[in-house]
Amino acid sequence: MNKSVIYPKEWLAIHPYTSLQPSDSYFVQLANVLYAACRISGLPDFFRRKMALYVAAYLEDVISGLGLWQSFTAEHERLYGKRLPFYTLSSDYLNDEVNEEDIRFLIWNTWQKAPFPHEYLHPMDSRITDQARCFYEILAKAYEEAPSNDWLEHCMDGFNSEKDRERKLDWLFGHSYLTEPSMLPYIEKVTPSDRFIIPVGPLALFLREILETLTDSNAWKEVPGLYPQEPELSDELLQKNAEMHKLFVAGTQGKERVYLSNYDELHRFLTEVLQWPDDENHTLPQMKLYRNFVLMVDSRKGILLAKDICEYIADPDNRLYDSRKAQKEAFRLLTEETLCPPDLLTYCIRNGYLPDASFPDGSGRELVQANADFVARHALLYYYRGD
């Protein structure tokens, strides 16, 4: 066994308890073996340690019946009809055992979410493939001998105190091996109530959604704020939005989207079609700085506005679409916060209107197209699923 570099306190930090369990010493040693076998270049030491911890925790999850990995793959299959994004599963893949494809995803997820400057990581990067193969050889052997952590099997079925409840919620939200990567840059700023409205993890799920995949227990439904009520729009606002929708579609021959090539067109649409007052409080003079605009209307939500992205959207109604520019820039809509409003991005993905989106190096267009919604969830989190 290699000299210890990863210590028990680091292992406890990604668990929902504070006292070492009988099996923990084994997994700390395993994490050290994985750390010693981590040869990825370009990854700071802190994240090599994290990667080793997460992969060890994945094995612990699989053999201990925690169900976190199974809940992720089952939900991914429900959403997209396949167990994992990006990777084609081999004939040897077994849902309830350790798999090399799972490890590839864990490495990619940890690395892609690492909050230090780096390009978007291609899931087929050879460094991921080679490292996953190495880790799998270690885990395949450990799978036959590793002890089960009995504490974990039913730990999310409920809680025995408010302190226990909060510790479990904190862990599931931002410290488990699947959710911590997405929350590392933000966790210190998150308030207890924020946990209930910020989606986390690879699939950008809300805490209540993750819990529902882990347990059938009703205990969590009693937690104040965990199941927030949908905000109700006032009758006045609903009526105003309905009227705006009526004017919008009347001016676009029934279309709920319009693509405008410059500010003059935007100004004209606002004042002539939507009948807004022609003054600076209504005509958005700050938009003069931008090239083009998309307006989208919903009869309940009202109007959204996006700027400088028309070239990337292959909507047949969009005369401003430019395939050449889209090949270089369309991927940004899936990964850059606030660039494209969630409702518009969802519309584009569902209708296949981002056909040119590929990884930043220009490769993998088909892979991006097959996983576009996942890429957006994974990258944007609240900016894709938040209201």
Short mmCIF file of C-alpha atoms in Angstrom, two decimals:
data_model
loop_
_atom_site.label_atom_id
_atom_site.label_comp_id
_atom_site.label_asym_id
_atom_site.label_seq_id
_atom_site.Cartn_x
_atom_site.Cartn_y
_atom_site.Cartn_z
CA MET A 1 0.00 0.00 0.00
CA ASN A 2 1.27 3.45 -0.91
CA LYS A 3 2.05 6.05 1.71
CA SER A 4 -1.13 7.83 2.74
CA VAL A 5 -1.73 11.18 1.11
CA ILE A 6 -5.51 11.25 1.41
CA TYR A 7 -6.68 11.20 5.01
CA PRO A 8 -9.88 10.09 6.76
CA LYS A 9 -11.11 13.66 7.28
CA GLU A 10 -11.20 14.11 3.49
CA TRP A 11 -13.23 10.93 3.16
CA LEU A 12 -15.65 12.03 5.88
CA ALA A 13 -16.10 15.36 4.11
CA ILE A 14 -17.96 13.61 1.27
CA HIS A 15 -20.19 11.59 3.61
CA PRO A 16 -23.39 12.33 5.56
CA TYR A 17 -21.88 11.37 8.93
CA THR A 18 -19.07 12.64 11.14
CA SER A 19 -17.74 9.50 12.84
CA LEU A 20 -15.73 6.89 10.98
CA GLN A 21 -17.57 3.69 10.11
CA PRO A 22 -15.89 0.26 10.21
CA SER A 23 -15.53 0.16 6.41
CA ASP A 24 -14.04 3.64 6.05
CA SER A 25 -10.42 2.68 6.59
CA TYR A 26 -10.60 0.36 3.61
CA PHE A 27 -11.97 3.06 1.33
CA VAL A 28 -9.46 5.66 2.50
CA GLN A 29 -6.71 3.23 1.56
CA LEU A 30 -8.45 2.58 -1.76
CA ALA A 31 -8.62 6.33 -2.43
CA ASN A 32 -4.86 6.49 -1.85
CA VAL A 33 -4.27 3.67 -4.32
CA LEU A 34 -6.41 5.50 -6.90
CA TYR A 35 -4.61 8.77 -6.19
CA ALA A 36 -1.24 7.12 -6.77
CA ALA A 37 -2.58 5.72 -10.05
CA CYS A 38 -3.88 9.08 -11.26
CA ARG A 39 -1.60 10.23 -14.06
CA ILE A 40 -3.75 12.86 -15.75
CA SER A 41 -1.76 15.86 -16.85
CA GLY A 42 -3.21 19.33 -16.60
CA LEU A 43 -5.21 18.66 -13.44
CA PRO A 44 -4.16 20.37 -10.18
CA ASP A 45 -3.29 18.08 -7.31
CA PHE A 46 -6.39 19.10 -5.34
CA PHE A 47 -8.63 17.71 -8.07
CA ARG A 48 -6.57 14.57 -8.52
CA ARG A 49 -7.29 13.92 -4.85
CA LYS A 50 -10.97 14.67 -5.37
CA MET A 51 -11.10 12.36 -8.34
CA ALA A 52 -9.63 9.51 -6.31
CA LEU A 53 -12.10 10.14 -3.48
CA TYR A 54 -15.09 10.27 -5.83
CA VAL A 55 -14.16 7.06 -7.62
CA ALA A 56 -13.70 5.27 -4.29
CA ALA A 57 -17.06 6.64 -3.11
CA TYR A 58 -18.67 5.37 -6.32
CA LEU A 59 -17.53 1.84 -5.49
CA GLU A 60 -18.75 2.22 -1.91
CA ASP A 61 -22.14 3.39 -3.21
CA VAL A 62 -22.49 0.44 -5.58
CA ILE A 63 -21.69 -2.25 -3.05
CA SER A 64 -23.39 -0.62 -0.05
CA GLY A 65 -26.80 0.02 -1.59
CA LEU A 66 -26.82 3.79 -1.13
CA GLY A 67 -28.34 4.13 -4.58
CA LEU A 68 -26.93 7.53 -5.56
CA TRP A 69 -25.31 6.26 -8.75
CA GLN A 70 -28.34 4.14 -9.61
CA SER A 71 -30.64 7.10 -9.09
CA PHE A 72 -28.52 9.19 -11.48
CA THR A 73 -28.40 6.59 -14.24
CA ALA A 74 -32.08 5.71 -13.84
CA GLU A 75 -33.09 9.36 -14.09
CA HIS A 76 -30.82 9.87 -17.08
CA GLU A 77 -32.47 6.88 -18.73
CA ARG A 78 -35.91 8.28 -17.96
CA LEU A 79 -34.98 11.61 -19.52
CA TYR A 80 -32.94 10.42 -22.49
CA GLY A 81 -33.52 6.71 -22.98
CA LYS A 82 -29.96 5.67 -22.10
CA ARG A 83 -28.01 5.07 -18.92
CA LEU A 84 -25.17 7.55 -19.52
CA PRO A 85 -24.47 10.61 -21.63
CA PHE A 86 -21.81 10.43 -24.36
CA TYR A 87 -20.61 6.87 -23.85
CA THR A 88 -21.76 3.77 -25.69
CA LEU A 89 -22.10 0.94 -23.21
CA SER A 90 -20.24 -2.27 -23.90
CA SER A 91 -21.93 -5.66 -23.86
CA ASP A 92 -20.21 -6.28 -20.50
CA TYR A 93 -21.92 -3.32 -18.82
CA LEU A 94 -23.88 -4.35 -15.70
CA ASN A 95 -26.24 -1.89 -14.05
CA ASP A 96 -25.54 -3.01 -10.49
CA GLU A 97 -21.75 -3.45 -10.68
CA VAL A 98 -18.76 -1.20 -11.37
CA ASN A 99 -18.21 -0.32 -15.03
CA GLU A 100 -15.45 1.38 -16.96
CA GLU A 101 -17.97 3.66 -18.68
CA ASP A 102 -19.21 4.87 -15.30
CA ILE A 103 -15.67 5.75 -14.29
CA ARG A 104 -15.11 7.61 -17.53
CA PHE A 105 -18.13 9.74 -16.74
CA LEU A 106 -16.98 10.38 -13.15
CA ILE A 107 -13.59 11.54 -14.39
CA TRP A 108 -15.16 13.78 -17.02
CA ASN A 109 -17.68 15.23 -14.56
CA THR A 110 -15.00 16.02 -11.96
CA TRP A 111 -12.63 17.53 -14.48
CA GLN A 112 -15.21 19.48 -16.48
CA LYS A 113 -16.68 21.05 -13.34
CA ALA A 114 -13.31 21.88 -11.79
CA PRO A 115 -13.31 25.67 -11.17
CA PHE A 116 -9.96 26.49 -12.70
CA PRO A 117 -9.54 27.84 -16.25
CA HIS A 118 -9.80 25.14 -18.90
CA GLU A 119 -11.50 24.50 -22.21
CA TYR A 120 -14.67 22.47 -22.35
CA LEU A 121 -13.47 18.91 -21.95
CA HIS A 122 -14.23 16.52 -24.78
CA PRO A 123 -15.76 13.38 -23.20
CA MET A 124 -13.70 11.19 -25.54
CA ASP A 125 -10.40 12.77 -24.53
CA SER A 126 -7.81 9.98 -24.52
CA ARG A 127 -6.61 11.05 -21.08
CA ILE A 128 -10.05 10.21 -19.69
CA THR A 129 -10.16 6.88 -21.49
CA ASP A 130 -6.70 5.85 -20.30
CA GLN A 131 -7.30 6.91 -16.72
CA ALA A 132 -10.67 5.19 -16.56
CA ARG A 133 -9.13 1.95 -17.78
CA CYS A 134 -6.48 2.18 -15.06
CA PHE A 135 -9.03 2.98 -12.33
CA TYR A 136 -11.34 0.21 -13.50
CA GLU A 137 -8.64 -2.42 -13.08
CA ILE A 138 -8.22 -1.30 -9.47
CA LEU A 139 -11.96 -1.18 -8.79
CA ALA A 140 -12.68 -4.51 -10.43
CA LYS A 141 -10.38 -6.15 -7.91
CA ALA A 142 -11.68 -4.05 -5.01
CA TYR A 143 -15.26 -4.94 -5.93
CA GLU A 144 -14.55 -8.54 -4.89
CA GLU A 145 -13.12 -7.66 -1.49
CA ALA A 146 -14.38 -4.26 -0.35
CA PRO A 147 -16.58 -4.20 2.77
CA SER A 148 -20.08 -2.82 2.61
CA ASN A 149 -20.85 0.37 4.51
CA ASP A 150 -24.06 -0.73 6.22
CA TRP A 151 -24.74 2.79 7.52
CA LEU A 152 -25.39 4.03 3.99
CA GLU A 153 -27.97 1.52 2.77
CA HIS A 154 -31.05 3.17 4.26
CA CYS A 155 -29.54 6.45 5.44
CA MET A 156 -31.75 8.61 3.22
CA ASP A 157 -35.02 6.99 4.30
CA GLY A 158 -35.40 9.62 6.99
CA PHE A 159 -33.69 11.44 9.86
CA ASN A 160 -33.72 11.18 13.66
CA SER A 161 -33.16 14.83 14.53
CA GLU A 162 -33.03 18.26 12.99
CA LYS A 163 -29.23 18.10 13.09
CA ASP A 164 -29.22 14.75 11.32
CA ARG A 165 -31.67 16.11 8.74
CA GLU A 166 -29.56 19.17 7.99
CA ARG A 167 -26.36 17.17 7.74
CA LYS A 168 -27.92 14.78 5.23
CA LEU A 169 -29.42 17.58 3.16
CA ASP A 170 -26.12 19.48 3.13
CA TRP A 171 -24.29 16.36 2.02
CA LEU A 172 -26.75 15.45 -0.71
CA PHE A 173 -26.87 19.01 -1.99
CA GLY A 174 -23.19 19.82 -2.25
CA HIS A 175 -20.84 17.23 -0.78
CA SER A 176 -21.64 13.83 -2.26
CA TYR A 177 -19.32 12.49 -4.94
CA LEU A 178 -21.94 13.26 -7.60
CA THR A 179 -23.12 16.69 -6.47
CA GLU A 180 -19.98 18.28 -5.03
CA PRO A 181 -18.31 18.97 -8.40
CA SER A 182 -21.18 21.22 -9.50
CA MET A 183 -21.28 23.10 -6.20
CA LEU A 184 -17.59 23.56 -5.33
CA PRO A 185 -17.40 27.13 -6.69
CA TYR A 186 -20.58 28.22 -4.89
CA ILE A 187 -21.05 26.16 -1.75
CA GLU A 188 -19.71 28.75 0.69
CA LYS A 189 -22.31 31.26 -0.51
CA VAL A 190 -25.33 28.95 -0.39
CA THR A 191 -27.88 29.55 2.36
CA PRO A 192 -30.04 26.75 3.84
CA SER A 193 -33.06 27.92 1.84
CA ASP A 194 -30.99 28.19 -1.36
CA ARG A 195 -30.54 24.44 -1.27
CA PHE A 196 -34.19 23.98 -2.16
CA ILE A 197 -34.24 26.20 -5.24
CA ILE A 198 -30.83 25.54 -6.81
CA PRO A 199 -30.51 22.44 -9.01
CA VAL A 200 -27.33 20.41 -8.54
CA GLY A 201 -25.39 17.46 -9.86
CA PRO A 202 -24.88 16.16 -13.39
CA LEU A 203 -28.59 16.38 -14.22
CA ALA A 204 -29.29 19.69 -12.49
CA LEU A 205 -31.90 18.13 -10.20
CA PHE A 206 -33.51 19.85 -7.25
CA LEU A 207 -32.98 18.25 -3.84
CA ARG A 208 -36.56 17.02 -3.72
CA GLU A 209 -36.10 15.31 -7.09
CA ILE A 210 -32.91 13.55 -5.98
CA LEU A 211 -34.58 12.39 -2.76
CA GLU A 212 -37.52 11.00 -4.69
CA THR A 213 -35.14 8.84 -6.73
CA LEU A 214 -33.40 7.58 -3.58
CA THR A 215 -36.28 6.73 -1.25
CA ASP A 216 -40.03 6.15 -1.08
CA SER A 217 -40.12 7.61 2.43
CA ASN A 218 -42.53 10.47 3.08
CA ALA A 219 -40.38 11.85 5.89
CA TRP A 220 -38.71 14.44 3.68
CA LYS A 221 -42.02 15.92 2.58
CA GLU A 222 -42.37 17.42 6.04
CA VAL A 223 -39.17 19.49 5.72
CA PRO A 224 -40.14 23.18 5.54
CA GLY A 225 -39.26 24.67 2.18
CA LEU A 226 -38.04 21.47 0.53
CA TYR A 227 -41.16 21.41 -1.64
CA PRO A 228 -41.66 25.10 -2.43
CA GLN A 229 -44.95 26.20 -3.88
CA GLU A 230 -45.01 27.39 -7.44
CA PRO A 231 -45.20 31.19 -7.46
CA GLU A 232 -48.66 32.35 -8.47
CA LEU A 233 -48.99 35.15 -10.99
CA SER A 234 -51.55 37.78 -10.20
CA ASP A 235 -54.70 37.98 -12.29
CA GLU A 236 -53.58 41.42 -13.41
CA LEU A 237 -50.24 40.14 -14.65
CA LEU A 238 -51.81 37.11 -16.32
CA GLN A 239 -54.23 39.37 -18.16
CA LYS A 240 -51.43 41.71 -19.22
CA ASN A 241 -49.33 38.79 -20.50
CA ALA A 242 -52.31 37.35 -22.38
CA GLU A 243 -52.91 40.70 -24.07
CA MET A 244 -49.22 40.96 -24.96
CA HIS A 245 -49.36 37.47 -26.45
CA LYS A 246 -52.38 38.44 -28.55
CA LEU A 247 -50.65 41.51 -29.95
CA PHE A 248 -47.42 39.60 -30.55
CA VAL A 249 -48.93 36.76 -32.61
CA ALA A 250 -51.17 39.18 -34.47
CA GLY A 251 -48.05 40.99 -35.66
CA THR A 252 -46.11 37.82 -36.57
CA GLN A 253 -48.77 35.83 -38.41
CA GLY A 254 -49.23 33.52 -35.44
CA LYS A 255 -45.55 33.00 -34.57
CA GLU A 256 -44.44 33.12 -30.92
CA ARG A 257 -40.88 34.11 -31.85
CA VAL A 258 -39.47 36.90 -33.94
CA TYR A 259 -35.89 37.53 -35.05
CA LEU A 260 -34.86 41.16 -35.42
CA SER A 261 -31.69 42.28 -37.20
CA ASN A 262 -30.98 45.52 -35.33
CA TYR A 263 -32.22 47.95 -32.71
CA ASP A 264 -34.36 49.88 -35.17
CA GLU A 265 -36.35 46.71 -35.86
CA LEU A 266 -36.63 46.06 -32.14
CA HIS A 267 -37.86 49.59 -31.50
CA ARG A 268 -40.42 49.29 -34.29
CA PHE A 269 -41.70 45.95 -32.97
CA LEU A 270 -42.07 47.25 -29.44
CA THR A 271 -43.91 50.41 -30.41
CA GLU A 272 -45.92 49.31 -33.44
CA VAL A 273 -46.69 45.64 -32.77
CA LEU A 274 -46.73 45.53 -28.98
CA GLN A 275 -47.96 49.12 -28.76
CA TRP A 276 -45.55 50.10 -26.00
CA PRO A 277 -45.11 53.84 -25.38
CA ASP A 278 -42.33 55.38 -27.44
CA ASP A 279 -40.18 56.52 -24.53
CA GLU A 280 -36.94 55.41 -22.91
CA ASN A 281 -38.75 53.52 -20.17
CA HIS A 282 -40.28 51.15 -22.72
CA THR A 283 -38.09 51.04 -25.82
CA LEU A 284 -34.95 49.62 -24.18
CA PRO A 285 -32.36 52.14 -25.46
CA GLN A 286 -29.62 50.17 -23.70
CA MET A 287 -30.09 47.52 -26.41
CA LYS A 288 -28.59 49.81 -29.06
CA LEU A 289 -25.22 48.24 -28.23
CA TYR A 290 -26.19 44.84 -29.63
CA ARG A 291 -26.39 43.37 -33.12
CA ASN A 292 -29.66 41.45 -33.22
CA PHE A 293 -32.47 40.19 -31.04
CA VAL A 294 -34.87 37.32 -30.45
CA LEU A 295 -38.22 37.98 -28.85
CA MET A 296 -40.30 35.07 -27.61
CA VAL A 297 -43.76 35.25 -26.08
CA ASP A 298 -45.73 32.98 -23.76
CA SER A 299 -49.38 33.60 -22.93
CA ARG A 300 -48.70 33.19 -19.18
CA LYS A 301 -45.08 34.25 -18.73
CA GLY A 302 -45.01 37.20 -21.10
CA ILE A 303 -42.05 38.16 -23.27
CA LEU A 304 -38.38 37.22 -23.13
CA LEU A 305 -35.55 38.92 -24.98
CA ALA A 306 -32.22 37.49 -26.11
CA LYS A 307 -29.48 39.42 -27.88
CA ASP A 308 -26.66 38.63 -30.30
CA ILE A 309 -27.51 34.96 -30.86
CA CYS A 310 -29.71 34.98 -33.96
CA GLU A 311 -26.90 33.73 -36.20
CA TYR A 312 -26.74 30.45 -34.27
CA ILE A 313 -30.40 29.39 -34.40
CA ALA A 314 -31.51 27.37 -37.43
CA ASP A 315 -35.19 28.16 -37.03
CA PRO A 316 -36.78 28.22 -40.52
CA ASP A 317 -38.34 31.56 -39.56
CA ASN A 318 -34.94 33.06 -38.71
CA ARG A 319 -33.49 34.84 -41.76
CA LEU A 320 -30.42 35.82 -39.72
CA TYR A 321 -29.17 32.24 -39.21
CA ASP A 322 -25.56 31.84 -40.38
CA SER A 323 -24.27 28.27 -40.44
CA ARG A 324 -20.64 29.35 -40.67
CA LYS A 325 -20.87 31.46 -37.53
CA ALA A 326 -22.99 28.86 -35.79
CA GLN A 327 -20.30 26.22 -36.27
CA LYS A 328 -17.95 28.39 -34.23
CA GLU A 329 -20.31 29.78 -31.62
CA ALA A 330 -23.55 27.80 -31.20
CA PHE A 331 -22.09 25.55 -28.48
CA ARG A 332 -21.92 28.61 -26.24
CA LEU A 333 -25.72 28.63 -26.00
CA LEU A 334 -25.53 25.27 -24.22
CA THR A 335 -22.81 26.24 -21.77
CA GLU A 336 -22.63 30.01 -21.20
CA GLU A 337 -24.76 31.33 -18.36
CA THR A 338 -27.39 33.97 -19.28
CA LEU A 339 -26.52 33.93 -22.99
CA CYS A 340 -29.79 32.27 -23.98
CA PRO A 341 -32.95 32.36 -21.82
CA PRO A 342 -33.99 28.87 -20.65
CA ASP A 343 -37.34 28.81 -22.47
CA LEU A 344 -35.73 29.76 -25.77
CA LEU A 345 -32.87 27.31 -25.29
CA THR A 346 -35.31 24.50 -24.51
CA TYR A 347 -37.29 25.38 -27.63
CA CYS A 348 -34.14 25.29 -29.78
CA ILE A 349 -32.95 21.97 -28.39
CA ARG A 350 -36.31 20.23 -28.71
CA ASN A 351 -36.72 21.37 -32.29
CA GLY A 352 -33.17 20.65 -33.40
CA TYR A 353 -32.44 24.31 -34.13
CA LEU A 354 -28.79 24.15 -32.98
CA PRO A 355 -27.56 21.65 -35.60
CA ASP A 356 -24.11 23.21 -35.87
CA ALA A 357 -23.22 23.06 -32.18
CA SER A 358 -20.05 21.07 -31.63
CA PHE A 359 -17.31 21.04 -29.01
CA PRO A 360 -15.11 24.17 -28.95
CA ASP A 361 -12.38 22.43 -30.95
CA GLY A 362 -14.88 21.91 -33.78
CA SER A 363 -15.26 18.16 -33.25
CA GLY A 364 -18.01 15.94 -31.95
CA ARG A 365 -21.01 17.58 -33.60
CA GLU A 366 -23.05 14.37 -33.61
CA LEU A 367 -22.12 13.70 -29.98
CA VAL A 368 -23.26 17.18 -28.98
CA GLN A 369 -26.51 16.84 -30.92
CA ALA A 370 -27.29 13.54 -29.20
CA ASN A 371 -26.60 15.01 -25.76
CA ALA A 372 -27.50 18.69 -26.14
CA ASP A 373 -30.08 18.84 -23.36
CA PHE A 374 -27.76 17.04 -20.96
CA VAL A 375 -24.88 19.39 -21.85
CA ALA A 376 -27.11 22.37 -21.08
CA ARG A 377 -28.36 20.93 -17.78
CA HIS A 378 -24.86 19.98 -16.71
CA ALA A 379 -23.28 23.31 -17.62
CA LEU A 380 -26.00 25.81 -16.77
CA LEU A 381 -27.76 24.32 -13.72
CA TYR A 382 -30.02 27.09 -12.37
CA TYR A 383 -29.64 29.08 -15.59
CA TYR A 384 -31.35 26.23 -17.45
CA ARG A 385 -33.79 24.90 -14.87
CA GLY A 386 -34.42 27.90 -12.64
CA ASP A 387 -37.57 29.93 -13.00
#
